Coordinates of C-alpha atoms in Angstrom, one line a residue:
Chain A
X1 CA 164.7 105.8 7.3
X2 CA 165.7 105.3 3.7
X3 CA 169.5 106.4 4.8
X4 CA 169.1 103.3 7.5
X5 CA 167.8 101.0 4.8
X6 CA 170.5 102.2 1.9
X7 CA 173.4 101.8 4.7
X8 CA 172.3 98.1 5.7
X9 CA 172.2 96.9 2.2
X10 CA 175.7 98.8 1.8
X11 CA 176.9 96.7 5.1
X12 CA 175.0 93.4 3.7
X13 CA 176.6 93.6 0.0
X14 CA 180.2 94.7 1.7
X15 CA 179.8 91.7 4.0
X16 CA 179.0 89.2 1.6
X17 CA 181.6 91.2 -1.0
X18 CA 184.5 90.4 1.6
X19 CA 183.0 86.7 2.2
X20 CA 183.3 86.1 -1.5
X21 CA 187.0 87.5 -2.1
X22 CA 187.7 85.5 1.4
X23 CA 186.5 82.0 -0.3
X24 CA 188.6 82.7 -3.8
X25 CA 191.6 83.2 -1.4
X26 CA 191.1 80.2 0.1
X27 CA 191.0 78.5 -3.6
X28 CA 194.0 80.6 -4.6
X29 CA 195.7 79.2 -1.2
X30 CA 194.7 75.6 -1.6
X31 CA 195.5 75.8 -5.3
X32 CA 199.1 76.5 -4.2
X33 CA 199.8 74.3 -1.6
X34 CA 200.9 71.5 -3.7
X35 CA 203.7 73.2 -5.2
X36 CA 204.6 74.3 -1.7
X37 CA 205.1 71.0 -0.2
X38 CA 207.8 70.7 -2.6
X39 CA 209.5 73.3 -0.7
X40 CA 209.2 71.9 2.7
X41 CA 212.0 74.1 4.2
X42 CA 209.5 77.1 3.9
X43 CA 206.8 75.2 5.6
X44 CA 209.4 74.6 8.3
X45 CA 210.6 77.6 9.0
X46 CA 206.8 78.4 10.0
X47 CA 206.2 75.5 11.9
X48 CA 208.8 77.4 14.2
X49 CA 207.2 80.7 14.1
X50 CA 203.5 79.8 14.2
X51 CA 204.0 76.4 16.5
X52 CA 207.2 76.3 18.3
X53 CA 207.1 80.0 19.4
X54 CA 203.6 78.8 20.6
X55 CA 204.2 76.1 22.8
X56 CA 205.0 78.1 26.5
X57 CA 201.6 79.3 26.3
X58 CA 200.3 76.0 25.4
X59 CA 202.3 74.3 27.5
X60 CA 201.7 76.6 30.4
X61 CA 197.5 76.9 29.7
X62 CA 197.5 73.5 29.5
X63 CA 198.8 72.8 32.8
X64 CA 196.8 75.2 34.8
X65 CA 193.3 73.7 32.9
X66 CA 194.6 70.6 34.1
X67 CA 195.2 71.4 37.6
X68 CA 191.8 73.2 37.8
X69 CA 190.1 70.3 36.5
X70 CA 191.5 67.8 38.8
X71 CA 190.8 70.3 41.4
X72 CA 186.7 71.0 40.2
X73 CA 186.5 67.3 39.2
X74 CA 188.0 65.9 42.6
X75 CA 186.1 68.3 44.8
X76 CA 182.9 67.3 42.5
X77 CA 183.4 63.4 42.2
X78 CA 184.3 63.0 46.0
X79 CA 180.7 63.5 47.0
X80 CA 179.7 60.7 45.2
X81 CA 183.1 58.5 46.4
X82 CA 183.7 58.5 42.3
X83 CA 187.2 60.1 43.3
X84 CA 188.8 56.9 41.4
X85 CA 187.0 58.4 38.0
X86 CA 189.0 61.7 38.2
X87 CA 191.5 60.5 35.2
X88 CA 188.4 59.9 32.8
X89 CA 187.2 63.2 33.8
X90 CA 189.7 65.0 33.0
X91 CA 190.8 63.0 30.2
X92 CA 187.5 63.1 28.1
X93 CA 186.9 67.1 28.7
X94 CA 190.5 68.0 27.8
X95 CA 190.7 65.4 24.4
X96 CA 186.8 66.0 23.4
X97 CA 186.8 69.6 23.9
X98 CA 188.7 72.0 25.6
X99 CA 192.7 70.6 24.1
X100 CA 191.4 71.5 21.0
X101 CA 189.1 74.2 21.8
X102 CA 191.6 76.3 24.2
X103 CA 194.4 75.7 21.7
X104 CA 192.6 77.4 19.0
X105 CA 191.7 80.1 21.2
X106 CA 195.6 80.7 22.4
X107 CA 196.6 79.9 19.1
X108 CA 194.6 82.7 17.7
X109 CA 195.9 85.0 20.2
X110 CA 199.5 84.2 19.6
X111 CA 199.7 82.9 16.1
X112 CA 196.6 84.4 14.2
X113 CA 197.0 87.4 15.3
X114 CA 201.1 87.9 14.5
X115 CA 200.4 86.1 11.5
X116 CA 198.0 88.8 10.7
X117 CA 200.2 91.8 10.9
X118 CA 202.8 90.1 9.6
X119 CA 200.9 89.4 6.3
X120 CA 199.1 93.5 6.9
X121 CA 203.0 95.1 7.4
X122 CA 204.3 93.4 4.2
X123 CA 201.6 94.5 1.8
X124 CA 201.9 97.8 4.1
X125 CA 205.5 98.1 3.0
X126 CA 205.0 96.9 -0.9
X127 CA 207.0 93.6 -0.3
X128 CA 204.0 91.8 -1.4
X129 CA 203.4 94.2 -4.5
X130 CA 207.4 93.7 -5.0
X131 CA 207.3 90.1 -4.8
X132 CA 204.6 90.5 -7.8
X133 CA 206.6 92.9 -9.6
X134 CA 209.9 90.3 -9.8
X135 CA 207.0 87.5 -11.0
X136 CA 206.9 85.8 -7.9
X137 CA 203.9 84.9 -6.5
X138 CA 203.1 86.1 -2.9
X139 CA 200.0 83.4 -2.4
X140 CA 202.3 80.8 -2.8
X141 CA 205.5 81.7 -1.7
X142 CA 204.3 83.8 1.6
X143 CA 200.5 82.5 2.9
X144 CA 200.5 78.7 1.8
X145 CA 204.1 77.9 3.6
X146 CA 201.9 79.6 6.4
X147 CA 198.6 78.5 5.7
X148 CA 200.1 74.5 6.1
X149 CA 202.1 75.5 9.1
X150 CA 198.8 76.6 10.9
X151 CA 197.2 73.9 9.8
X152 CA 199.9 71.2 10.8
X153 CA 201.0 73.0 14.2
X154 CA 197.3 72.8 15.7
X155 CA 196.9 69.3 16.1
X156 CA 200.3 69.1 17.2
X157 CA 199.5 71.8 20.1
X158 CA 196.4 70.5 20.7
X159 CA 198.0 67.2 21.4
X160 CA 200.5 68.8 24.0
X161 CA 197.9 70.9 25.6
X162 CA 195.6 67.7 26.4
X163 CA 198.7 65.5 27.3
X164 CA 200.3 68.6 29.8
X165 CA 196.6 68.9 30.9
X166 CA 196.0 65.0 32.2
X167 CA 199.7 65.7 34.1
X168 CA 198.2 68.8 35.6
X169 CA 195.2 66.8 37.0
X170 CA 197.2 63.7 38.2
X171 CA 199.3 66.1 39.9
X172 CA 196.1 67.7 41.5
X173 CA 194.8 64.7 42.0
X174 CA 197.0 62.1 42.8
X175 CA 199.9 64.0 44.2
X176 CA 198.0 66.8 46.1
X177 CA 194.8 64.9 47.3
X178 CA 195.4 61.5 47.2
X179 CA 193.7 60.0 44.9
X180 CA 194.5 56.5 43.6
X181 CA 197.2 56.9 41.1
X182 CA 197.0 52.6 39.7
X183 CA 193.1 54.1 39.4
X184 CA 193.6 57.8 37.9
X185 CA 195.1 55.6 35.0
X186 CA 193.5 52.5 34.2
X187 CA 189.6 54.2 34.2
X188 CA 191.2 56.6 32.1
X189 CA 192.8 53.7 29.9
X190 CA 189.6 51.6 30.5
X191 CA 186.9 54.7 29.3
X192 CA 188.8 57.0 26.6
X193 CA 188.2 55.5 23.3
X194 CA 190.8 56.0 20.8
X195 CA 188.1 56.2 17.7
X196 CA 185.7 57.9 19.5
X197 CA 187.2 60.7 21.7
X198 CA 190.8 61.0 20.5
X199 CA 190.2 60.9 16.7
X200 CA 187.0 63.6 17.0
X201 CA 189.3 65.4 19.1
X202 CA 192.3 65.5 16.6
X203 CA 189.8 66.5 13.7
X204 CA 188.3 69.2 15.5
X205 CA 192.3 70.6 15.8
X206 CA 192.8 70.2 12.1
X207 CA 189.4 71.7 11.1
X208 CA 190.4 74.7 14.3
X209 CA 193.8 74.8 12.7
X210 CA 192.0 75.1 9.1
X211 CA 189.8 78.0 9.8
X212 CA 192.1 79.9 12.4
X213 CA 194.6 79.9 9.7
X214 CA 192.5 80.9 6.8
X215 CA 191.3 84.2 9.0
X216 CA 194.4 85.0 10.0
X217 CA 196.0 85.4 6.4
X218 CA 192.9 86.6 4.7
X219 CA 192.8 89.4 7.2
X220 CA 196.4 90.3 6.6
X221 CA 196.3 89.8 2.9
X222 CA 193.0 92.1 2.6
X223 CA 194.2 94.4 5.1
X224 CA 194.2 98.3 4.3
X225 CA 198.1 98.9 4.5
X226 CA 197.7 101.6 6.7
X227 CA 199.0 101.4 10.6
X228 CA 194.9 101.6 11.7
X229 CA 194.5 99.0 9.1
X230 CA 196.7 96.6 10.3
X231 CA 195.3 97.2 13.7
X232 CA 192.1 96.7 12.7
X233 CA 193.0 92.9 10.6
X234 CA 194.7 91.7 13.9
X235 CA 192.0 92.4 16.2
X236 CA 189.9 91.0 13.7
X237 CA 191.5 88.1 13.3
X238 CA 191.3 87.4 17.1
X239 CA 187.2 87.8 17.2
X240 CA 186.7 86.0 14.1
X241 CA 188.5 83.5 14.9
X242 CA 187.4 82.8 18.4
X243 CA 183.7 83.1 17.2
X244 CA 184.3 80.9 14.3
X245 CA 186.3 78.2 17.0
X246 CA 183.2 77.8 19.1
X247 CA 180.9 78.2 16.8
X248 CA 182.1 75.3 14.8
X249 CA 183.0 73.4 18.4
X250 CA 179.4 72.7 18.7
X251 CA 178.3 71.9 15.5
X252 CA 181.4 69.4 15.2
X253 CA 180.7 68.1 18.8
X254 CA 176.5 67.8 17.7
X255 CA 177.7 65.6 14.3
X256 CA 180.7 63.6 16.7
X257 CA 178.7 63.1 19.8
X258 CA 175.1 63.8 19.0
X259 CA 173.2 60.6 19.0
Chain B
X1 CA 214.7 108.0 -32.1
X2 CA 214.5 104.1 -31.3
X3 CA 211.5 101.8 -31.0
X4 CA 209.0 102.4 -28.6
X5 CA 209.0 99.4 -25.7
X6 CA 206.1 100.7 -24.1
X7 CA 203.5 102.3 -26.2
X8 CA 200.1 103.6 -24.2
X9 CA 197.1 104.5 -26.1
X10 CA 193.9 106.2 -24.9
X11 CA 194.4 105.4 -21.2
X12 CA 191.4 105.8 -19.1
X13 CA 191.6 104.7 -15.2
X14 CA 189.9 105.0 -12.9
X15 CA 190.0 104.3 -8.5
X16 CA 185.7 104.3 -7.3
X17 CA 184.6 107.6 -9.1
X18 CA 187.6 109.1 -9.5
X19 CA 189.1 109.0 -12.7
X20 CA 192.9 109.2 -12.5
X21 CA 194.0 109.0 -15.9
X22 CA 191.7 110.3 -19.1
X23 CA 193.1 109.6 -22.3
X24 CA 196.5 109.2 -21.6
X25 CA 199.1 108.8 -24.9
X26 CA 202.8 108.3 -24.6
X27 CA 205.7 106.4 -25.6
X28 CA 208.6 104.8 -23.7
X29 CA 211.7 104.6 -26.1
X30 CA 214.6 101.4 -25.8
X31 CA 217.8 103.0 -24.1
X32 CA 216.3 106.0 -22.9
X33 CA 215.8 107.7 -19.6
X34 CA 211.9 108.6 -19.5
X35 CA 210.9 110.7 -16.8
X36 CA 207.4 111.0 -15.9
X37 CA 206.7 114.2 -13.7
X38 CA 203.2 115.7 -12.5
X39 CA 202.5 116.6 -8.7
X40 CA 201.4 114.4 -5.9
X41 CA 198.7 112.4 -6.5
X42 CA 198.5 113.0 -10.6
X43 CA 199.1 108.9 -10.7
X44 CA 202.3 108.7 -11.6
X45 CA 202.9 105.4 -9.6
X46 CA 199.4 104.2 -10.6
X47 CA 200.9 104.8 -14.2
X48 CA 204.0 102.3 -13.1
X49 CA 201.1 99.8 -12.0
X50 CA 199.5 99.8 -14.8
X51 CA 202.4 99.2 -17.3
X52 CA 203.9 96.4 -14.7
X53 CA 200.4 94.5 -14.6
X54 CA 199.5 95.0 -11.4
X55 CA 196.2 97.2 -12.4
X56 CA 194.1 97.0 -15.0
X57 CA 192.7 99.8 -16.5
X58 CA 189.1 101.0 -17.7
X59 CA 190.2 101.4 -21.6
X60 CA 193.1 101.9 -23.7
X61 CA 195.8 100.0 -24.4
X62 CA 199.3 99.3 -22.7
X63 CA 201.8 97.6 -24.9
X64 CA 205.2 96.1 -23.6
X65 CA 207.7 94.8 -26.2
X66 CA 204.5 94.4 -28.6
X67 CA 202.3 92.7 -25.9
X68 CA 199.1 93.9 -24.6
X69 CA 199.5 94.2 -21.0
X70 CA 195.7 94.4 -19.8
X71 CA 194.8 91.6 -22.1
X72 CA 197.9 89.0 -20.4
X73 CA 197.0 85.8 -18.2
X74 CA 198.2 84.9 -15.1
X75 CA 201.5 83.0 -16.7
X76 CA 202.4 85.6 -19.4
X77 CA 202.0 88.4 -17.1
X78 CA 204.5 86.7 -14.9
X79 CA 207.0 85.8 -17.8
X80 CA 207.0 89.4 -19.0
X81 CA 207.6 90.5 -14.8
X82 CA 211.0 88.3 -15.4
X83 CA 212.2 91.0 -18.1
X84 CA 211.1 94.2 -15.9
X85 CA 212.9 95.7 -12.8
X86 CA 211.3 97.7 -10.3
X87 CA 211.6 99.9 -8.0
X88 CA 209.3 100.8 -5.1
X89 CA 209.3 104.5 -3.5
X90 CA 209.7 102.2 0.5
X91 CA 212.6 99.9 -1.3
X92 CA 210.5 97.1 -0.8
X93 CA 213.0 94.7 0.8
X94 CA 212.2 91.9 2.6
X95 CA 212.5 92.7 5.8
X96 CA 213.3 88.8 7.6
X97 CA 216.3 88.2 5.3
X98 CA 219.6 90.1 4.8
X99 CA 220.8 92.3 1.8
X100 CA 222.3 89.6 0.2
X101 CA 219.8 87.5 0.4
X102 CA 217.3 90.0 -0.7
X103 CA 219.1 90.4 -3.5
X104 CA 219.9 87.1 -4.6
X105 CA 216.3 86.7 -3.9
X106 CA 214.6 87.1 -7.9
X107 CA 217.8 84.7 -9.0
X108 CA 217.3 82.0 -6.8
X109 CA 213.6 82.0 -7.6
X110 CA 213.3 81.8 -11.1
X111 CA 217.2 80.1 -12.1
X112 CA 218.4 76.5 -10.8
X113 CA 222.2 78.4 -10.6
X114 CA 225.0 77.0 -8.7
X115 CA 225.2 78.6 -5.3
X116 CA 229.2 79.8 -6.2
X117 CA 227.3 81.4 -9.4
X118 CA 224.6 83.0 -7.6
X119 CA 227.3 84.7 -5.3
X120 CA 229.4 86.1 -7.2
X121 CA 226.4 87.7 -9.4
X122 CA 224.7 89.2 -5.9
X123 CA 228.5 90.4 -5.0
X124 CA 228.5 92.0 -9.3
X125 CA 225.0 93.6 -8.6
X126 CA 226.1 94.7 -5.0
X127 CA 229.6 96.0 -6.1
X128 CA 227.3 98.3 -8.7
X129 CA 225.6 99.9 -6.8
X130 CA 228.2 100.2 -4.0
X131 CA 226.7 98.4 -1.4
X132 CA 229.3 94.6 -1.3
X133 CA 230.5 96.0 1.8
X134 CA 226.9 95.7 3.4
X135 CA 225.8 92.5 2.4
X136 CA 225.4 90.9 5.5
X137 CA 223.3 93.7 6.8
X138 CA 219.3 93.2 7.7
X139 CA 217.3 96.2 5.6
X140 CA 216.5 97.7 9.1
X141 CA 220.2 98.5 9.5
X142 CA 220.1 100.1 6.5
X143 CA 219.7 104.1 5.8
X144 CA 216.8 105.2 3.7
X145 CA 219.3 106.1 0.6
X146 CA 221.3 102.6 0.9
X147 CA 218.2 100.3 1.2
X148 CA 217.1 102.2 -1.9
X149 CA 220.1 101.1 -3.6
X150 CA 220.1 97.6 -2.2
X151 CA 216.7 98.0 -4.0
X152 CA 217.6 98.9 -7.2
X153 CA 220.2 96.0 -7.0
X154 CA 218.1 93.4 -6.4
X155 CA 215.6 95.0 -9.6
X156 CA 218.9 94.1 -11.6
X157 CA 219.5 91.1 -10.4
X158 CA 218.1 89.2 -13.7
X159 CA 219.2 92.0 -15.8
X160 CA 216.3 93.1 -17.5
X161 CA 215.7 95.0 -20.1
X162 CA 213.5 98.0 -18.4
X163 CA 213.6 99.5 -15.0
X164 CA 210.8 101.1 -13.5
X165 CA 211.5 103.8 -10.7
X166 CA 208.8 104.8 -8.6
X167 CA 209.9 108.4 -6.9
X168 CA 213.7 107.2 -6.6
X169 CA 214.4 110.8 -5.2
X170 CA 211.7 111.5 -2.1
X171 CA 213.4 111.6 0.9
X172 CA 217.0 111.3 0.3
X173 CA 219.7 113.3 1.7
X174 CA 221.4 115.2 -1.3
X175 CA 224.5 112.9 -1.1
X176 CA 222.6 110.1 -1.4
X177 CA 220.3 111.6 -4.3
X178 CA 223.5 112.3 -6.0
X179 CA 224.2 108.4 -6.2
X180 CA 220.9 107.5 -7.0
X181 CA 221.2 109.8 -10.2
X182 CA 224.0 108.3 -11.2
X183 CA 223.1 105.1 -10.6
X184 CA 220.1 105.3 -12.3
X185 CA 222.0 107.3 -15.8
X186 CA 224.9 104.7 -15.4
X187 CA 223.1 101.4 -14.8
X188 CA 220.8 102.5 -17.8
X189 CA 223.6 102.7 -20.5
X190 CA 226.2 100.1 -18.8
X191 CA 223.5 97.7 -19.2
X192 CA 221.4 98.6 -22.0
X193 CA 218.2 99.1 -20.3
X194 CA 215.3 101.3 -20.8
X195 CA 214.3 103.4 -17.7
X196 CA 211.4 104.8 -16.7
X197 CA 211.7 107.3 -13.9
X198 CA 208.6 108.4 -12.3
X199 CA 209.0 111.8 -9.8
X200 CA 208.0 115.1 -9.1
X201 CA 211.9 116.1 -8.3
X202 CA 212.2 118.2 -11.3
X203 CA 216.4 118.9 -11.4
X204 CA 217.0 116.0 -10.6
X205 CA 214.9 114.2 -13.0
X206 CA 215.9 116.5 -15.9
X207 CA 219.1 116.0 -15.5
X208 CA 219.1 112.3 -16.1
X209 CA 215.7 112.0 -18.4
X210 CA 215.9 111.9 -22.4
X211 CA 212.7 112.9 -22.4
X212 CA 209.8 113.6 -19.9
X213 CA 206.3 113.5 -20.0
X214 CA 204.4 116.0 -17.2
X215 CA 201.2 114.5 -16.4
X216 CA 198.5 116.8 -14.6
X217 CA 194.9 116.0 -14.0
X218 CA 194.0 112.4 -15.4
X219 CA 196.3 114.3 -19.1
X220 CA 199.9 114.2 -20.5
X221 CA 199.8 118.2 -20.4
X222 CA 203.3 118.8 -21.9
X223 CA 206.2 116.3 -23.5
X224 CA 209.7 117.0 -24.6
X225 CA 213.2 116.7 -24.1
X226 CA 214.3 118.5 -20.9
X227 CA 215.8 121.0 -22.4
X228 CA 213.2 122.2 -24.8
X229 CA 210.4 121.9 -21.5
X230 CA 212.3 124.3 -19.7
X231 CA 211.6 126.6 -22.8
X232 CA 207.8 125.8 -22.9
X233 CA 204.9 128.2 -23.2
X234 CA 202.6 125.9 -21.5
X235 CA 201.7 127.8 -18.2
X236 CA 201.5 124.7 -16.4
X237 CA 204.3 123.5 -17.2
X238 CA 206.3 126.8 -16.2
X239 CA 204.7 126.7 -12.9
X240 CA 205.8 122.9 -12.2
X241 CA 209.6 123.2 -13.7
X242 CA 209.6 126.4 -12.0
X243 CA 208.1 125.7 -8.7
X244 CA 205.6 128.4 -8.8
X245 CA 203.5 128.5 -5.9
X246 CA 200.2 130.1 -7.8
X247 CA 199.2 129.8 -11.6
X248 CA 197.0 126.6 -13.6
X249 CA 197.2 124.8 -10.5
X250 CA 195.8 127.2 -7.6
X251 CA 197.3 127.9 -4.3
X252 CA 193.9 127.4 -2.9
X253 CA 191.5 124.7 -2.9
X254 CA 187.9 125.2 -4.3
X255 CA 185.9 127.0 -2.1
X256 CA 183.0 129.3 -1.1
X257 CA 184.3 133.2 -1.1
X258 CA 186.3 134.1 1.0
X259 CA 183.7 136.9 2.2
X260 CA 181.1 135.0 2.4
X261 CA 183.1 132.3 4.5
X262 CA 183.5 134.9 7.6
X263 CA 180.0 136.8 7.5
X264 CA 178.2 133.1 8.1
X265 CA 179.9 133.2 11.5
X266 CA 177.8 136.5 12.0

């Protein structure tokens, strides 16, 4: 019993240990990204790692949620002979949530996690201790160029996802099953608010972006550099992620479309 | 014997409740080859950490050129980094970028050269250690012993004034051990450096070193030149130069009696 009791406070001290050291990364990565905007080339060359080498699966997830929810929505709406509404449908649930929900999730799949053993491999193999050792600092000149590429590529993605998505369902639903096209559009035109849906949907991407990209390096970074330990940061990254994604989904969506 | 340019006093270290170093004392002279032997897992490269700045250790004192190491901010640490090479035991390398780039790597960081300028000093550093040929390599095309040297290049590249090797030796072919030892005795005269070589590769090592330091549980147990270790009394130190397989440090680990081990199992 007292073992139980000593190894829960052990667990509940590490946990809040790692939350802590988590948090002054952040402050050591936000601390640095000024000085790394002044070296935009390094940003760029991550925008292609993190969100070019991203976009098939985007592009490709975003398709096939579209075409299911032209499909579901058609099959749904038709009862009611609100076929016409099928654009606003679709619209609304891919911008509101699932553009920027799904896109976090793939993006922490593909992104997170490679940025995690990237980040794990290199303190694995001293490059990070090296870069240290020659007086060059490893927060700034590895994980902010990456910390701003995650953060800028997400709204980006999320932004491709939704678009690919609304071509998915007017596919489904205009091409396929005959819905109105001249209809599909202008409800869609007519009910999506650009303030209220787009915006909340694009700062739900940033904020995704934010947090996806702050687990991913702080798993990598405080990685044991041992092969299980790099294991262990990328799978991490993935769960913590996700978890964090739709856990912050609702509060956001609660503040943004609450009342 | 010249000025000491690292001076460590009363070193105590310690990793959770292991104590790795206990009241550790030695001296790192300007233009020598130091060699710092013990076996595995004595701290030699925690010893490395410590003096670069990387660690910080329970008490003592670590001096660099006069300046308390432990005691340094962020910026100073940083500025006294620019004037120390180093060596890691894996190279180190950054693995996305090629050997020139690696190499060019410190320069391009902390000088606003001209590009021309910056080339022709990653060709000087290359051509040193014998690698121009392979610049435009990636480090994974690279054998063990050349990305080592690649390595030591690039912790030349701003030409400081001390070199810190951390186990140069493990792992190399005896060819490529051969080049390292000279490298390391060349580089350290040609350019007026101070080297510290830390390894448990004793010939090698002794060949090179001015002096040596052998370091053995958490103590410096023996110090000398080379020459005069060889002749040493000390018992441990006969059975490290000499690669004895029994004596102060036991063939076996602690453990219950042998007997009484095999009558538990009835």
């Amino acid at each position: 019993m007292l073992d139980a009791i000593q190894q829960l406070g052990r667990a509940t001290l590490d946990f809040f240990e790692r939350l802590g050291r988590g948090h002054l990364f952040l402050m050591q990565v936000l601390v640095s990204v000024p000085a790394t905007l002044l070296r935009p080339r390094l940003v760029l060359r991550q925008m292609h790692s993190v969100g070019v080498l991203t976009l098939l699966i985007i592009v490709v997830s975003g398709l096939f949620v579209g075409m299911v929810m032209g499909l579901q929505g058609y099959n749904t709406l038709v009862d009611f002979g609100a076929e016409d509404s099928l654009g606003v449908l679709v619209a609304l649930s891919l911008v509101r949530e699932l553009g920027p929900v799904v896109t976090a999730l793939l993006f922490a799949g593909r992104a997170g996690s490679a940025l995690s053993a990237e980040i794990g491999l290199m303190k694995a193999t001293e490059q990070l201790s090296g870069m240290e050792m020659m007086a060059v600092d490893p927060v700034r000149r590895v994980i902010a160029p990456r910390f701003l590429s995650a953060f800028l590529s997400m709204p980006l993605l999320a932004a491709i996802f939704s678009a690919i998505g609304v071509y998915g369902g007017w596919f489904i639903g205009v091409s396929l099953l005959g819905v109105d096209d001249g209809a599909f559009w202008s409800q869609m035109q007519d009910k999506v608010d650009l303030h209220g849906d787009v915006y909340n949907g694009v700062i739900k991407s940033v904020v995704f972006g934010f947090v996806v990209g702050w687990i991913a390096l702080f798993e990598g970074y405080d990685a044991v550099p041992t092969a299980e330990g790099v294991s262990r940061a990328t799978t991490q990254t993935v769960v913590h992620s996700a978890l964090a994604v739709l856990g912050l989904d609702f509060v956001l969506t609660a503040l943004m479309f609450g009342d | 014997m010249t000025e000491p340019v690292v001076q460590i006093r009363d070193l105590r270290f310690a990793r959770g409740n292991r104590l790795i170093f206990d009241g550790v004392n030695l001296d790192i002279h300007a233009g020598c080859v130091t060699a710092i032997m013990g076996p595995s897992g004595t701290g030699k490269t925690t010893l490395l950490k410590l003096i670069g700045g990387q660690l910080r250790p329970l008490s003592g004192s670590i001096r660099v050129n006069g300046e308390e190491v432990p005691s340094l901010g962020r910026h100073d640490l940083y500025r006294m980094r620019k004037q120390l090479g180093m060596l890691f035991q894996s190279g180190a390398l950054l693995t996305d970028i090629n050997v020139f780039e690696n190499v060019a790597y410190p320069i391009r960081e902390h000088t606003r050269l001209p590009e021309a300028l910056v080339r022709d000093l990653v060709l000087m550093k290359l051509e040193a250690v014998g690698l121009r040929g392979a610049a435009g390599l990636m480090p994974s095309e690279l054998s063990g012993g050349m990305a080592r040297r690649v390595a030591l290049a690039r912790a030349i590249a701003l030409d400081p004034m001390m070199v810190l090797y951390d186990e140069p030796f493990t792992g190399q072919d005896p060819i490529s051990m051969g080049v390292l030892v000279k490298l390391i005795r060349e580089l350290n005269d040609a350019l007026y450096m101070t080297s510290v070589v830390v390894s448990h590769d004793v010939a090698e090592t002794s060949a090179i070193a001015d002096y040596a330091y052998l370091l053995s549980n958490g103590k410096v147990v023996d110090h000398g030149e080379p020459a005069a270790l060889r002749e040493s009394e000390s018992r441990w130190s006969q059975q490290f130069l000499k690669a004895l397989p029994d004596g102060p440090v036991a063939f076996h680990y602690p453990a219950a009696p042998f007997y009484d081990d095999l009558m538990q199992g009835g």
